[in-house]
Protein backbone atom coordinates (compact mmCIF):
# COMPACT_ATOMS: atom_id res chain seq x y z
CA MET A 1 4.76 7.94 9.13
CA SER A 2 5.87 4.51 8.12
CA ARG A 3 8.33 3.65 5.39
CA ARG A 4 5.50 1.95 3.56
CA ASP A 5 3.46 5.12 3.58
CA ASN A 6 6.50 7.18 2.53
CA ALA A 7 7.14 4.84 -0.46
CA LEU A 8 3.54 5.15 -1.56
CA LEU A 9 3.37 8.96 -1.17
CA LEU A 10 6.61 9.23 -3.22
CA GLY A 11 5.18 7.04 -5.89
CA ASP A 12 7.83 4.32 -5.48
CA TYR A 13 5.46 1.48 -6.34
CA GLY A 14 8.37 -1.01 -6.64
CA SER A 15 9.44 -0.72 -3.01
CA TYR A 16 5.80 -0.58 -1.87
CA ARG A 17 5.15 -3.83 -3.69
CA SER A 18 8.19 -5.55 -2.15
CA GLN A 19 7.07 -4.46 1.27
CA LEU A 20 3.58 -5.88 0.56
CA SER A 21 5.15 -9.14 -0.60
CA ARG A 22 7.04 -9.51 2.61
CA ARG A 23 4.01 -8.74 4.65
CA LEU A 24 1.90 -11.11 2.63
CA LEU A 25 4.44 -13.91 3.25
CA THR A 26 4.32 -13.41 7.03
CA VAL A 27 0.51 -13.40 7.04
CA ARG A 28 0.55 -16.63 4.95
CA LYS A 29 3.02 -18.22 7.40
CA ARG A 30 0.85 -17.23 10.40
CA LEU A 31 -2.23 -18.74 8.72
CA GLY A 32 -0.40 -21.86 7.59
CA ARG A 33 -1.07 -21.19 3.88
CA THR A 34 2.55 -20.91 2.56
CA THR A 35 3.67 -22.70 -0.58
CA THR A 36 5.57 -25.94 -0.44
CA PRO A 37 9.24 -26.03 0.19
CA LYS A 38 11.69 -26.68 -2.71
CA ASN A 39 11.26 -30.12 -4.26
CA GLY A 40 8.13 -30.66 -2.26
CA LYS A 41 4.99 -32.05 -3.83
CA TYR A 42 2.42 -29.31 -4.59
CA ALA A 43 -0.83 -29.67 -2.69
CA PRO A 44 -3.43 -27.04 -3.49
CA LYS A 45 -4.93 -25.31 -0.48
CA ALA A 46 -8.72 -25.43 0.02
CA PRO A 47 -10.44 -22.24 -1.08
CA LEU A 48 -11.10 -19.72 1.71
CA THR A 49 -14.63 -19.58 3.20
CA ALA A 50 -16.66 -17.11 5.17
CA ARG A 51 -16.14 -19.39 8.14
CA ASP A 52 -12.33 -18.93 7.86
CA VAL A 53 -12.85 -15.11 7.79
CA GLY A 54 -15.09 -15.40 10.85
CA ARG A 55 -12.51 -17.51 12.72
CA ASN A 56 -9.50 -15.29 11.94
CA ARG A 57 -9.65 -11.73 10.65
CA GLU A 58 -6.17 -12.11 9.13
CA PHE A 59 -7.78 -13.91 6.21
CA VAL A 60 -9.19 -10.44 5.26
CA ASP A 61 -5.64 -9.09 5.28
CA LEU A 62 -4.59 -11.98 2.86
CA PHE A 63 -7.18 -10.76 0.33
CA LEU A 64 -6.36 -7.09 0.80
CA LEU A 65 -2.59 -7.62 0.64
CA THR A 66 -2.94 -9.82 -2.53
CA ALA A 67 -5.05 -7.15 -4.22
CA GLU A 68 -2.87 -4.28 -3.12
CA ARG A 69 0.29 -6.00 -4.29
CA ALA A 70 -1.15 -6.71 -7.70
CA TRP A 71 -2.27 -3.07 -7.99
CA ALA A 72 1.23 -1.80 -6.95
CA GLN A 73 2.85 -4.01 -9.57
CA ALA A 74 0.61 -2.57 -12.24
CA MET A 75 1.34 1.03 -11.15
CA HIS A 76 5.13 0.23 -11.02
CA MET A 77 5.01 -1.09 -14.60
CA LYS A 78 2.89 1.88 -15.70
CA SER A 79 5.14 4.49 -14.09
CA THR A 80 8.35 2.78 -15.30
CA HIS A 81 6.95 2.54 -18.86
CA SER A 82 5.65 6.09 -18.97
CA GLU A 83 9.04 7.47 -17.92
CA ASP A 84 10.76 5.50 -20.68
CA ASN A 85 8.36 6.26 -23.55
CA ALA A 86 6.82 9.63 -22.62
CA SER A 87 5.86 10.38 -26.20
CA LYS A 88 4.19 7.00 -26.87
CA GLY A 89 1.37 5.33 -25.08
CA ILE A 90 1.69 1.93 -23.45
CA THR A 91 1.03 -0.75 -25.97
CA GLY A 92 1.51 -4.48 -26.51
CA SER A 93 2.52 -6.93 -23.88
CA THR A 94 3.20 -4.32 -21.21
CA ARG A 95 -0.28 -2.99 -21.46
CA SER A 96 -1.83 -6.43 -21.33
CA HIS A 97 0.39 -7.36 -18.37
CA ILE A 98 -0.77 -4.14 -16.55
CA ILE A 99 -4.41 -5.03 -17.27
CA SER A 100 -3.87 -8.55 -16.02
CA ARG A 101 -2.40 -7.29 -12.76
CA LEU A 102 -5.34 -4.89 -12.26
CA HIS A 103 -7.73 -7.72 -13.11
CA LYS A 104 -6.15 -9.92 -10.41
CA ALA A 105 -6.42 -7.07 -7.89
CA SER A 106 -10.03 -6.52 -8.75
CA LYS A 107 -10.90 -10.20 -8.66
CA SER A 108 -9.24 -10.62 -5.23
CA ALA A 109 -11.28 -7.67 -3.85
CA GLN A 110 -14.49 -9.02 -5.29
CA GLU A 111 -13.84 -12.43 -3.75
CA LEU A 112 -13.48 -10.67 -0.33
CA VAL A 113 -16.78 -8.87 -0.80
CA ALA A 114 -18.45 -12.23 -1.68
CA LEU A 115 -17.08 -13.75 1.53
CA LEU A 116 -18.10 -10.84 3.70
CA LYS A 117 -21.66 -10.84 2.42
CA ASP A 118 -22.40 -13.94 4.50
CA GLN A 119 -22.53 -11.81 7.67
CA ASP A 120 -23.70 -14.54 9.98
CA THR A 121 -20.66 -16.66 9.20
CA SER A 122 -18.01 -14.07 8.55
CA GLY A 123 -18.99 -11.76 11.38
CA ALA A 124 -18.72 -8.70 9.01
CA THR A 125 -20.54 -5.47 9.74
CA ASP A 126 -22.46 -3.48 7.12
CA ALA A 127 -19.56 -0.94 7.27
CA ASP A 128 -17.09 -3.73 6.42
CA ILE A 129 -19.02 -4.79 3.44
CA LEU A 130 -19.49 -1.28 2.20
CA GLU A 131 -15.81 -0.54 2.47
CA ALA A 132 -14.88 -3.84 0.70
CA ARG A 133 -17.40 -3.03 -2.13
CA ALA A 134 -15.95 0.44 -2.52
CA TYR A 135 -12.36 -0.97 -2.64
CA ALA A 136 -13.49 -3.53 -5.21
CA ALA A 137 -15.23 -0.87 -7.28
CA SER A 138 -12.13 1.33 -7.17
CA LEU A 139 -9.93 -1.56 -8.46
CA SER A 140 -12.51 -2.49 -11.10
CA GLY A 141 -12.60 1.13 -12.27
CA ALA A 142 -8.82 1.22 -12.53
CA GLU A 143 -8.94 -1.87 -14.67
CA GLU A 144 -11.68 -0.59 -16.91
CA PHE A 145 -9.81 2.74 -17.26
CA GLU A 146 -6.76 0.96 -18.69
C-alpha cells in the first residue's frame, strides 16, 4: 500500500492534499501548463478541450487531481475544525470555505464529464463517462450535504 493510500485511510487529509499538490505540479509540468515563473507576465492558458483529452490522457488526471485536492482540503478543514470545536457546529467563514472547496471539486469533475461526453474527439468509453458522472455526483452530493 502506498503512503498516499495510508494517509487517506488514516484520515490525514492534510498530508494527502500535499501529496496531491506535488503530483498535480508534476502533471502540469509534463503537459506544459505550469504557472509563470516569479516576476513573469501572466498569460492565461487556453481552456482544455475534448481534443486535448483525446491526444493525452494525462489531461484527465489534471481534472481528477484538481478535484481530489480541493475535496481533501475541505475534509482537512472539516476534521481540524470538528476536533477543536466538538460541541459546536462549523459556522461562519470556515463553513463557507469548506463549501467553496467542495464546489470547486464538483465543478472540476463536471467539466471532466462535459469533455468526456464528446466521445468521438475525447476517445472516452461509456464506462469512462459513467465513472466520471458518478464521481461528479459524489462530489456534488458532498457539497449539497454541507
